Short mmCIF file of C-alpha atoms in Angstrom, two decimals:
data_model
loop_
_atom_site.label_atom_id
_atom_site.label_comp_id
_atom_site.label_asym_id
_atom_site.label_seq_id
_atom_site.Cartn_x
_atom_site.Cartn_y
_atom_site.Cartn_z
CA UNK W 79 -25.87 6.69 14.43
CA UNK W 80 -26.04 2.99 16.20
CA UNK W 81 -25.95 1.39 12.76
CA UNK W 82 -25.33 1.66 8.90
CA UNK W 83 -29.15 1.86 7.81
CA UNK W 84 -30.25 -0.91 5.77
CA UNK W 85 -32.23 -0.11 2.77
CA UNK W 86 -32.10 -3.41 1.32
CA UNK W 87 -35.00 -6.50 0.13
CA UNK W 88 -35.84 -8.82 2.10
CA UNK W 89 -33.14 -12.06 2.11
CA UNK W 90 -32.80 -14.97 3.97
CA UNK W 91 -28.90 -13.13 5.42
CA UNK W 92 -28.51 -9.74 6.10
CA UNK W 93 -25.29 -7.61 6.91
CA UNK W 94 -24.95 -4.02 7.77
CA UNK W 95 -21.73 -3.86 6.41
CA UNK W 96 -20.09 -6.04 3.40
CA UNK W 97 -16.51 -5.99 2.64
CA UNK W 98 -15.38 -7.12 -0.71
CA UNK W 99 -11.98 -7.97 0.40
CA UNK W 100 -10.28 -9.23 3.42
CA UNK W 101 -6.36 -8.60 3.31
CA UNK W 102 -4.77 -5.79 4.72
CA UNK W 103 -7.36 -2.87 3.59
CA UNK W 104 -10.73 -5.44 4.41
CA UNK W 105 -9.44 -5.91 7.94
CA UNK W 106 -8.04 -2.69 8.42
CA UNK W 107 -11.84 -1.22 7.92
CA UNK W 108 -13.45 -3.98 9.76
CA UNK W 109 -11.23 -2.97 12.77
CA UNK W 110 -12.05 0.44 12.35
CA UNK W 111 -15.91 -0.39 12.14
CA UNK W 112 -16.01 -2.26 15.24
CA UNK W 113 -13.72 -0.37 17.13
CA UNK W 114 -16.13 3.26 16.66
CA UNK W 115 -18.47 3.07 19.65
CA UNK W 116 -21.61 5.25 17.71
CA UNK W 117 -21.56 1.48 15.35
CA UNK W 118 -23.00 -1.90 16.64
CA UNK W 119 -23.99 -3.82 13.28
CA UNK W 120 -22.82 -6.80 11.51
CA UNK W 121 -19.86 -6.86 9.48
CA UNK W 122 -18.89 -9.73 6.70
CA UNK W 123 -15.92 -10.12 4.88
CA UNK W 124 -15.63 -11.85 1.84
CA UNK W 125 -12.18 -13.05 0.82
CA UNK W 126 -11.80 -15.46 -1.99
CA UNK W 127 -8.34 -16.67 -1.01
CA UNK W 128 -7.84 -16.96 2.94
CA UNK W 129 -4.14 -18.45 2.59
CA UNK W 130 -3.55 -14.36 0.69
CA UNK W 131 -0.84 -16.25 -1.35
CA UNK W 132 -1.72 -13.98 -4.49
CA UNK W 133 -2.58 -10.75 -2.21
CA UNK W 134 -0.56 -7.68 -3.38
CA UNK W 135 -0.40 -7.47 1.13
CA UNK W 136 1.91 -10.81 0.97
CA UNK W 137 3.38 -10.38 -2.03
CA UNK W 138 4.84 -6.50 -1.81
CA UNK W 139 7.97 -4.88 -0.15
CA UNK W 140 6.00 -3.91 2.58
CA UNK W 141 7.71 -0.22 3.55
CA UNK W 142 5.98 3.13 4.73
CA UNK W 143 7.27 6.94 3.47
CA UNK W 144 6.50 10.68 4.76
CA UNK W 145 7.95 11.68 0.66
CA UNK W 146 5.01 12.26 -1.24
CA UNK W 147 4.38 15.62 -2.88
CA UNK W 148 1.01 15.69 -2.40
CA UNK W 149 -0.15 17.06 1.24
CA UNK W 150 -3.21 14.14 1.70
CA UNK W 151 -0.53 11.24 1.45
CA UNK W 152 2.40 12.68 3.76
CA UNK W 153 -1.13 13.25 6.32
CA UNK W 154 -2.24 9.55 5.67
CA UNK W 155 1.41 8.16 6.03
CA UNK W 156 1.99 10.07 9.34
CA UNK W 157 -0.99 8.35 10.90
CA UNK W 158 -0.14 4.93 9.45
CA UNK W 159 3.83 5.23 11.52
CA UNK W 160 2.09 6.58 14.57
CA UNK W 161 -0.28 3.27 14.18
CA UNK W 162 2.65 1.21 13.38
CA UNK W 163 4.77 2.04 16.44
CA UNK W 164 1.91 1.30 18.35
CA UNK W 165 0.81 -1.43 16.88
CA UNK W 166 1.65 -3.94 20.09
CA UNK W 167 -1.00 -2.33 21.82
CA UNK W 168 -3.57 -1.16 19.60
CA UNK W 169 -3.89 -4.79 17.75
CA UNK W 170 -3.42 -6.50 20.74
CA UNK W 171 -5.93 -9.57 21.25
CA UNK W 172 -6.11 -10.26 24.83
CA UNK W 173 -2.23 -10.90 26.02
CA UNK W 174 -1.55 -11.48 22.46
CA UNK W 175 0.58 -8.41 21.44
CA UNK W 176 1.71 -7.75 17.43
CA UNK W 177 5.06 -7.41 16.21
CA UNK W 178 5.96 -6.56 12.87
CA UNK W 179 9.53 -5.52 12.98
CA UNK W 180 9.24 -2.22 11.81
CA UNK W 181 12.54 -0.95 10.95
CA UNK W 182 12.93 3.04 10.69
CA UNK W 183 15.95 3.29 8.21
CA UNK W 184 14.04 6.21 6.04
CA UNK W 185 13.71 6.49 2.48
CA UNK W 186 16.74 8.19 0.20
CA UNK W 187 15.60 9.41 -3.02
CA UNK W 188 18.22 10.76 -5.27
CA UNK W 189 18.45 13.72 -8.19
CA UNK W 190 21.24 13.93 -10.96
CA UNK W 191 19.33 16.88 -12.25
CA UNK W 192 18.52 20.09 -11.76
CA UNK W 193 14.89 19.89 -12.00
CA UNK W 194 15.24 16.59 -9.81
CA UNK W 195 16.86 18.48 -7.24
CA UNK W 196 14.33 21.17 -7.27
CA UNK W 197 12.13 18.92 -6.90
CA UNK W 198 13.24 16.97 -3.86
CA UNK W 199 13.53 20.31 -2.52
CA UNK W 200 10.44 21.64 -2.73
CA UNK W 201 8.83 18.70 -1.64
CA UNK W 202 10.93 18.97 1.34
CA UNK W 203 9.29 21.83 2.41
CA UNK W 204 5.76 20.54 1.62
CA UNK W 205 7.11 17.39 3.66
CA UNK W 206 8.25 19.64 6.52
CA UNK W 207 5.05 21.78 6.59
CA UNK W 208 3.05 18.98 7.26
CA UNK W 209 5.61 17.57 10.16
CA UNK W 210 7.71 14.99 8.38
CA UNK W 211 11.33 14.53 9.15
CA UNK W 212 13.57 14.99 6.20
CA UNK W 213 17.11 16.15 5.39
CA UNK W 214 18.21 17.16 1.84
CA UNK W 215 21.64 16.69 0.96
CA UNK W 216 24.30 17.86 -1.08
CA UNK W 217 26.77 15.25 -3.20
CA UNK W 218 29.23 15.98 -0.03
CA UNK W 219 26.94 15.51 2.50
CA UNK W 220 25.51 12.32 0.98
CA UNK W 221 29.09 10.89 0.44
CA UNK W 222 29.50 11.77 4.35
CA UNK W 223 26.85 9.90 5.83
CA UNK W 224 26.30 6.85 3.10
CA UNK W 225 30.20 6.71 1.92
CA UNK W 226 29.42 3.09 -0.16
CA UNK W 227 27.34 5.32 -2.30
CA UNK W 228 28.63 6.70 -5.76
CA UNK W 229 27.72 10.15 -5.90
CA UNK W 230 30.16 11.84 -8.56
CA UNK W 231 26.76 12.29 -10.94
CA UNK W 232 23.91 13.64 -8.02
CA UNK W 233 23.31 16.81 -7.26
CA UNK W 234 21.16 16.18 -4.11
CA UNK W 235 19.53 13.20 -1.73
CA UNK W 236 16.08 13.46 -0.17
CA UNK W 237 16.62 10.94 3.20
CA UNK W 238 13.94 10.53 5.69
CA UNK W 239 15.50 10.71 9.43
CA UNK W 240 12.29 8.94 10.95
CA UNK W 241 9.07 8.05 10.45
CA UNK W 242 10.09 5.92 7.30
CA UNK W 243 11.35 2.42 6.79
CA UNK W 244 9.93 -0.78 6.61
CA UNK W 245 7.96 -3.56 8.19
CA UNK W 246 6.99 -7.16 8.15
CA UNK W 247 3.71 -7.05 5.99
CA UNK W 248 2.64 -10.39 6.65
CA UNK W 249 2.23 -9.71 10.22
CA UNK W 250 0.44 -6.58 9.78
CA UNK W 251 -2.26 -8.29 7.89
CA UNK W 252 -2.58 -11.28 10.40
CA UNK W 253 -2.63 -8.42 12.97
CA UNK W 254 -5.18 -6.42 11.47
CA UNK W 255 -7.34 -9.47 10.95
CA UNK W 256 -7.19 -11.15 14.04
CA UNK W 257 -8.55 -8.50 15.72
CA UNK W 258 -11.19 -7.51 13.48
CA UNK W 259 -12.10 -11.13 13.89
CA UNK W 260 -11.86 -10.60 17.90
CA UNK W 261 -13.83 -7.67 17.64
CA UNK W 262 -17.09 -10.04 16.16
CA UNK W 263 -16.18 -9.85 12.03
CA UNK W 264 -17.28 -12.61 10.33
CA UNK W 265 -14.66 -13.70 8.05
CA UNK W 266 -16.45 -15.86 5.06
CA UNK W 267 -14.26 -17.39 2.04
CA UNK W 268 -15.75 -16.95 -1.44
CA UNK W 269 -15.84 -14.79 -4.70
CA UNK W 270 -18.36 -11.88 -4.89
CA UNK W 271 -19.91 -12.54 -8.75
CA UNK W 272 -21.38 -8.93 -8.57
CA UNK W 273 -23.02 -6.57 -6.40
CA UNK W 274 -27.18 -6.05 -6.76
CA UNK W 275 -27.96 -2.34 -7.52
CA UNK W 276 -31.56 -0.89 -7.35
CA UNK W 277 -31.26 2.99 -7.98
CA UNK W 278 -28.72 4.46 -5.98
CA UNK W 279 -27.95 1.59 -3.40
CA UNK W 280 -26.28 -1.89 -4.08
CA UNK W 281 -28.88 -3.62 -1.99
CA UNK W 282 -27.51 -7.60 -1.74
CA UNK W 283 -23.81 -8.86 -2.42
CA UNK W 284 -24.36 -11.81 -4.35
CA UNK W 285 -21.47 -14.89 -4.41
CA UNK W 286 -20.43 -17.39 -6.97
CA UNK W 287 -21.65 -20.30 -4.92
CA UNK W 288 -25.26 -18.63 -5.60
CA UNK W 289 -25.87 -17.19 -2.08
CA UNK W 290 -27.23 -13.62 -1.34
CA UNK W 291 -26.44 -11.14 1.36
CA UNK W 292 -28.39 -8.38 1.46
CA UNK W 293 -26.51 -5.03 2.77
CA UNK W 294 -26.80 -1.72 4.49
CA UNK W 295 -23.54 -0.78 3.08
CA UNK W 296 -20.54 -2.41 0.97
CA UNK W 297 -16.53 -1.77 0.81
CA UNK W 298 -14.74 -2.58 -2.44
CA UNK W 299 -11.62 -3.75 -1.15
CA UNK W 300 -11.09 -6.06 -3.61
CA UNK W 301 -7.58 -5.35 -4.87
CA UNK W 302 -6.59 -6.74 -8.07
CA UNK W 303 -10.57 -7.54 -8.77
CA UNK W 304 -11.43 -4.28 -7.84
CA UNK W 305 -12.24 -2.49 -10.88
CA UNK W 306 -14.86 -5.73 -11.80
CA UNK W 307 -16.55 -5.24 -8.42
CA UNK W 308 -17.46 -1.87 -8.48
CA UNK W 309 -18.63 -2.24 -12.77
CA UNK W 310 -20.81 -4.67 -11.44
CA UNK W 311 -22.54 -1.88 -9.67
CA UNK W 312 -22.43 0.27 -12.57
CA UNK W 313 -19.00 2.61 -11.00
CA UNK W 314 -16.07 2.43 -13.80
CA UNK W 315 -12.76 3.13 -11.87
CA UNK W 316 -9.17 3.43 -13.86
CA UNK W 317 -7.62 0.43 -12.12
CA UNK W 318 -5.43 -2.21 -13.62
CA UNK W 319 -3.62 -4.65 -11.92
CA UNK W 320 0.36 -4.48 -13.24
CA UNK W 321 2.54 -7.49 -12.74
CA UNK W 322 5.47 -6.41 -9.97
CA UNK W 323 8.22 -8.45 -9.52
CA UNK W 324 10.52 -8.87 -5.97
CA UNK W 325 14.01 -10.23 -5.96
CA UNK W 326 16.55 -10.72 -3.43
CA UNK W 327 20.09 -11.25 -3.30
CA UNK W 328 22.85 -11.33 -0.64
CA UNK W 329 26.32 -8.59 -0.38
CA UNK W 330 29.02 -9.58 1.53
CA UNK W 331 30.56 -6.08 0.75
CA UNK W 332 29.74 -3.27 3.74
CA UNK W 333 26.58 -1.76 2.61
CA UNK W 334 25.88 -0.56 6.61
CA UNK W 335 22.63 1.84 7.49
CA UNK W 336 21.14 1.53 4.11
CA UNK W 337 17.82 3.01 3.76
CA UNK W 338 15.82 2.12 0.94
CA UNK W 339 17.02 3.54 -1.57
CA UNK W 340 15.41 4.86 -5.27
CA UNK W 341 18.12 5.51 -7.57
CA UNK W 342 17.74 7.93 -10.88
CA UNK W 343 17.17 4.76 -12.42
CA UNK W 344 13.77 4.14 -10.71
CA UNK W 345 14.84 0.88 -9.19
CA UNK W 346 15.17 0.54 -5.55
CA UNK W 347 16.72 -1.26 -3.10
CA UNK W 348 16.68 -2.17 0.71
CA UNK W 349 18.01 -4.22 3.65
CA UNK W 350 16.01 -7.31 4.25
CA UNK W 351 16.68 -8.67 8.03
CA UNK W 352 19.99 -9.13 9.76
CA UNK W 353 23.36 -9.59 8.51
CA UNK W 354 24.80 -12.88 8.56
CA UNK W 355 27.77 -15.13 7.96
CA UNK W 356 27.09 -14.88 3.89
CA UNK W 357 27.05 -11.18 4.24
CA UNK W 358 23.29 -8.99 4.33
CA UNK W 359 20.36 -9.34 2.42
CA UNK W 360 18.60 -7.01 0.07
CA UNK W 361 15.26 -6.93 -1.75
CA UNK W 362 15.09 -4.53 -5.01
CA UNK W 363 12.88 -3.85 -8.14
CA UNK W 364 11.63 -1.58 -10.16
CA UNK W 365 7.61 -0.01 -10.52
CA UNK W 366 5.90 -1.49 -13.74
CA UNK W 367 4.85 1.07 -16.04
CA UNK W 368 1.32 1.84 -16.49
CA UNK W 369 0.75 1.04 -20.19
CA UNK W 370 3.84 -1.31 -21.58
CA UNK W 371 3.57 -3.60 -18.60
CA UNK W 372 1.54 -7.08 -18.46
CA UNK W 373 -1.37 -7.58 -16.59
CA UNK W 374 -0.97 -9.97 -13.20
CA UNK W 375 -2.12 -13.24 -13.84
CA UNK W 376 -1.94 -14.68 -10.23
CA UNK W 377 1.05 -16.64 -10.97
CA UNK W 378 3.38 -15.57 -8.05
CA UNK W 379 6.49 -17.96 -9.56
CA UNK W 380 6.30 -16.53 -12.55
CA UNK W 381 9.25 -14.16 -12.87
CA UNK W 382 10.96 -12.21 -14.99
CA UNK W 383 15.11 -12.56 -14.37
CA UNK W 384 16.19 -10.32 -17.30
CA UNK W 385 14.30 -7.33 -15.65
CA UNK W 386 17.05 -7.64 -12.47
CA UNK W 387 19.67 -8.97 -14.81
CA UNK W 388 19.59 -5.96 -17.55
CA UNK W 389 17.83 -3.55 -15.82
CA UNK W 390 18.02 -3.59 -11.92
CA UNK W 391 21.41 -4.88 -11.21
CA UNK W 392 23.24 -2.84 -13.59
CA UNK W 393 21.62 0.56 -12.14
CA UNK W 394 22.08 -0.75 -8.72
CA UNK W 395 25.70 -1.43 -8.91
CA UNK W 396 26.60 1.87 -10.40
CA UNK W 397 25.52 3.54 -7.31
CA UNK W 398 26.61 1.04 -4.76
CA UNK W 399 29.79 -0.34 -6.12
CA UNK W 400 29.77 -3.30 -3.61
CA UNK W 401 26.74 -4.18 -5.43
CA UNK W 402 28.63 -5.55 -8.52
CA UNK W 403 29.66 -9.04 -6.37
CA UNK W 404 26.78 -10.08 -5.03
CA UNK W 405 24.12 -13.67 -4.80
CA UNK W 406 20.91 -13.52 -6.22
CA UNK W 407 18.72 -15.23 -4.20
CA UNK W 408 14.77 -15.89 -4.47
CA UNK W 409 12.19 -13.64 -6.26
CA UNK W 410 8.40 -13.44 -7.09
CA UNK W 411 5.77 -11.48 -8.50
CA UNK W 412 2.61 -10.15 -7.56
CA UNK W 413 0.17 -7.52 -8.41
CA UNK W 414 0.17 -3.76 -8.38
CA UNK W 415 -3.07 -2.37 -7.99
CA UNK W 416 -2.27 0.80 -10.32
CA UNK W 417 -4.72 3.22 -10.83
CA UNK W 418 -3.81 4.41 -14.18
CA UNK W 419 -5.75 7.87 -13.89
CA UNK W 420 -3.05 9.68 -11.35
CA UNK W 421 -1.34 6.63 -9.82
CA UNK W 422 -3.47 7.47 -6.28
CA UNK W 423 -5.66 5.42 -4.54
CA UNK W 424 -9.54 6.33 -5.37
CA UNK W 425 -10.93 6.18 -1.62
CA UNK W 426 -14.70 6.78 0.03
CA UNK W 427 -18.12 6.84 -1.43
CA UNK W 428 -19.03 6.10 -5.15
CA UNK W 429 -20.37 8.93 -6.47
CA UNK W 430 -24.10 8.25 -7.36
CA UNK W 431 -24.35 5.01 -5.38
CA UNK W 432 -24.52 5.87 -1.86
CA UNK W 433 -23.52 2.99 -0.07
CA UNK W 434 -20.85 2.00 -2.12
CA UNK W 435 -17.40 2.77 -0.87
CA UNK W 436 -14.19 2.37 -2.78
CA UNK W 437 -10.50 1.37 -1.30
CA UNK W 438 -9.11 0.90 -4.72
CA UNK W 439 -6.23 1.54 -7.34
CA UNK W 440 -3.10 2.14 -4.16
CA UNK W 441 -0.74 2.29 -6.80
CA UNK W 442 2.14 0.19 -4.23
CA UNK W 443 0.74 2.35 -1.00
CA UNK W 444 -1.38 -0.02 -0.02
CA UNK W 445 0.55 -1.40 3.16
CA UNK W 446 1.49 2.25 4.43
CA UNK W 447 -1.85 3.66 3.70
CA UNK W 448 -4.30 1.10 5.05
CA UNK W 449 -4.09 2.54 9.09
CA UNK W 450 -5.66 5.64 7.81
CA UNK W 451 -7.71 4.67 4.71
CA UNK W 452 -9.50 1.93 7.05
CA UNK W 453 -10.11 4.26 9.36
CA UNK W 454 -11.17 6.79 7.07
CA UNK W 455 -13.78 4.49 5.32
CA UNK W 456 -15.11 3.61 8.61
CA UNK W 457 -16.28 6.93 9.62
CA UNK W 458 -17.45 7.57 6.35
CA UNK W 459 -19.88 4.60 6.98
CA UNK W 460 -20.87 5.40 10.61
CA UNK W 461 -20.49 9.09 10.77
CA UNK W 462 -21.28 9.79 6.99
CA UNK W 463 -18.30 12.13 6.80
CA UNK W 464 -14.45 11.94 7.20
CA UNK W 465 -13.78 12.64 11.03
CA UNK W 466 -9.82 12.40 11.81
CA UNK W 467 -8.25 13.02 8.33
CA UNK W 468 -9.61 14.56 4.94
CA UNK W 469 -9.38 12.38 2.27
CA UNK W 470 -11.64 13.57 0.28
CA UNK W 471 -8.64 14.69 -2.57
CA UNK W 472 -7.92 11.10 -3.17
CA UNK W 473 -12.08 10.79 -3.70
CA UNK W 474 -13.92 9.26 -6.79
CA UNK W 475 -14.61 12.93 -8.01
CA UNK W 476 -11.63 13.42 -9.26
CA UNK W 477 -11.99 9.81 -11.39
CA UNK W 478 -15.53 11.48 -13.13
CA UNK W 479 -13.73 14.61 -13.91
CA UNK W 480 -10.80 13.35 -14.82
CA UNK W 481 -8.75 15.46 -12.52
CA UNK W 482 -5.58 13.87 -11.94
CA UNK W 483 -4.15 14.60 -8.29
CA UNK W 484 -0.58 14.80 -8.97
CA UNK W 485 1.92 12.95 -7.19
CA UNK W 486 5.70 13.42 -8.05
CA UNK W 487 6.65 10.90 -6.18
CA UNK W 488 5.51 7.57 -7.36
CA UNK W 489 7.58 4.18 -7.23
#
């Protein structure tokens, strides 16, 4: 079809499409809107903070893995590193090519038990089926090619050999968004008080300075305020936002070709730019738990040192004894959109309310995911069905039935 069909009431603005949302997921399906040639509508997005200083895109470690269990993510991470590598030229705004930086050093996810080695194994294989690049090694093999690592308790290492690493997150947001905005998105800074709902449609987006758009279709990207967007519409989704905190420090001890690293522990740990006279730099932390941790309260300063003190540090230097002398440096916090249900994002249409679609609850994936989800969402709108991947596991079915779709790898 040309355009999303507008059902709406008459209002003084309309909009084909509304996106509640415009970091790294927002742009991502703008782009994706305005790039599909069958789709020649209006698209607004609505972000309430344009500086992002409280977006979970700023504020996370910004990294991309093929080491899920589940089949739908390793599918939805491949795309995203095929995007990223080629990010120069498919973001590119006239001469203006991207860069983000994007560092392959892999994930290494490590088992001291025998179930956790089974695991890593048979993930491995799921991994592998699906075209992902990983090796599984033994304690001797792990000593051989990471010999700062402490290995006398592991049984085996999951490390991926490419297509994992990291990136500059910051720049894939301003990326994403300057060429949605190149591509004719209209970029509007506010707060969406709640959607307008008659029957099965939300027919206007309505803002906290009182002004109405009416809408052919709207995208709840909304992060953190996610869960209060869609309720507004009458669509209940499992999604809290957890408080995640980020710290740094610098080793002068050799620490070379670290990938980031999950110990046993949970917390992880990874190179942060290039080594330099005062030695390399490292970002680490640990996921929040779904029930015992605080909510975010937008206060990116406010953070908790005892967490990296008693918790992170301690586990970290254990398994990288050059870890034990080290500088903290900076830290913040920031939210984790977690969807407490399964720990998966809850992506496409809304169930009952037709033109209501949902990028919500990433659970930390948000970054890696956002290539394909946008993409994803996009066709839904234009094409009314998924076109170049399923994702219709990670759908908001599963939320009614309350059918988790297990993942048993979550950090």
């Amino acid at each position: 079809m040309s355009q999303t069909p507008n059902g709406s009431t008459p209002s003084a603005e309309t909009a084909d499409v509304v996106i509640v949302g415009g970091a790294v997921m927002g742009s991502s399906v703008a782009f994706h809107l305005l790039s599909d040639p069958a789709f020649s509508g209006r698209v607004v997005v609505i972000e309430k903070d344009p500086t992002y200083a409280r977006s979970a895109s700023a504020l996370s470690a910004a990294s991309i893995r093929q080491q899920f269990s589940s089949p739908v993510n390793i599918r939805i991470s491949l795309h995203g590193i095929a995007f990223l590598r080629d990010i120069g030229a498919r973001l590119a705004v006239g001469d203006e090519r991207p860069v983000i930086d994007l560092t392959e050093g892999g994930y290494l996810y490590l088992a001291a038990t025998p179930e956790g080695a089974e695991t890593l194994a048979s993930n491995r294989a799921v991994q592998e089926a699906e075209g992902a690049d990983i090796a599984v090694f033994d304690p001797a093999g792990l000593k051989e090619k990471f010999p700062w690592l402490a290995t006398d308790d592991l049984l085996a290492g999951a490390w991926g050999r490419s297509g994992e690493g990291w990136f500059d997150g910051w720049g894939l947001l301003q990326a994403f968004r300057k060429k949605a905005r190149a591509l004719g998105a209209e970029y509007r800074t506010g707060e969406v008080a709640h959607l307008e709902r008659q029957g099965g449609r939300v027919v206007a987006v309505h803002l906290a300075d009182g002004s109405r758009i009416a809408c052919g279709a709207v995208v709840d990207c909304a992060g953190s305020d996610g869960r209060r967007i869609a309720a507004s519409a009458g669509i209940d989704i499992p999604v809290h936002a957890r408080k995640r905190y980020v710290f740094s420090f610098t080793c002068k001890g050799p620490v070379d070709n670290c990938p980031l690293m999950i110990d046993t522990s949970g917390a992880y740990v990874r190179p942060e730019g290039h080594r330099g006279a005062e030695g390399q730099m490292f970002i680490c932390g640990i996921s929040p738990e779904a029930e015992a941790d605080p909510d975010w309260d937008g206060d990116a300063e406010a953070v908790d040192w005892s967490l990296f003190e008693e918790v992170i540090w301690p586990a970290l230097a254990m398994r990288v004894p050059a870890f034990e002398h080290i500088r903290p440096g900076r830290a913040w916090s920031g939210p984790y959109d977690m969807n407490l249900l399964d720990h998966n994002a809850i992506v496409g249409r809304a169930g009952e309310v037709e033109n209501l679609f949902l990028a919500n609850g990433f659970s930390g994936h948000g970054l890696q995911q956002a290539p394909a989800v946008g993409r994803g969402i996009a066709e839904e709108i234009v094409h009314g069905r998924f076109v170049t991947l399923d994702l219709s596991d990670l759908g908001y079915g599963r939320i009614l039935a309350q059918r988790p779709l297990r993942e048993a790898n979550v950090i």
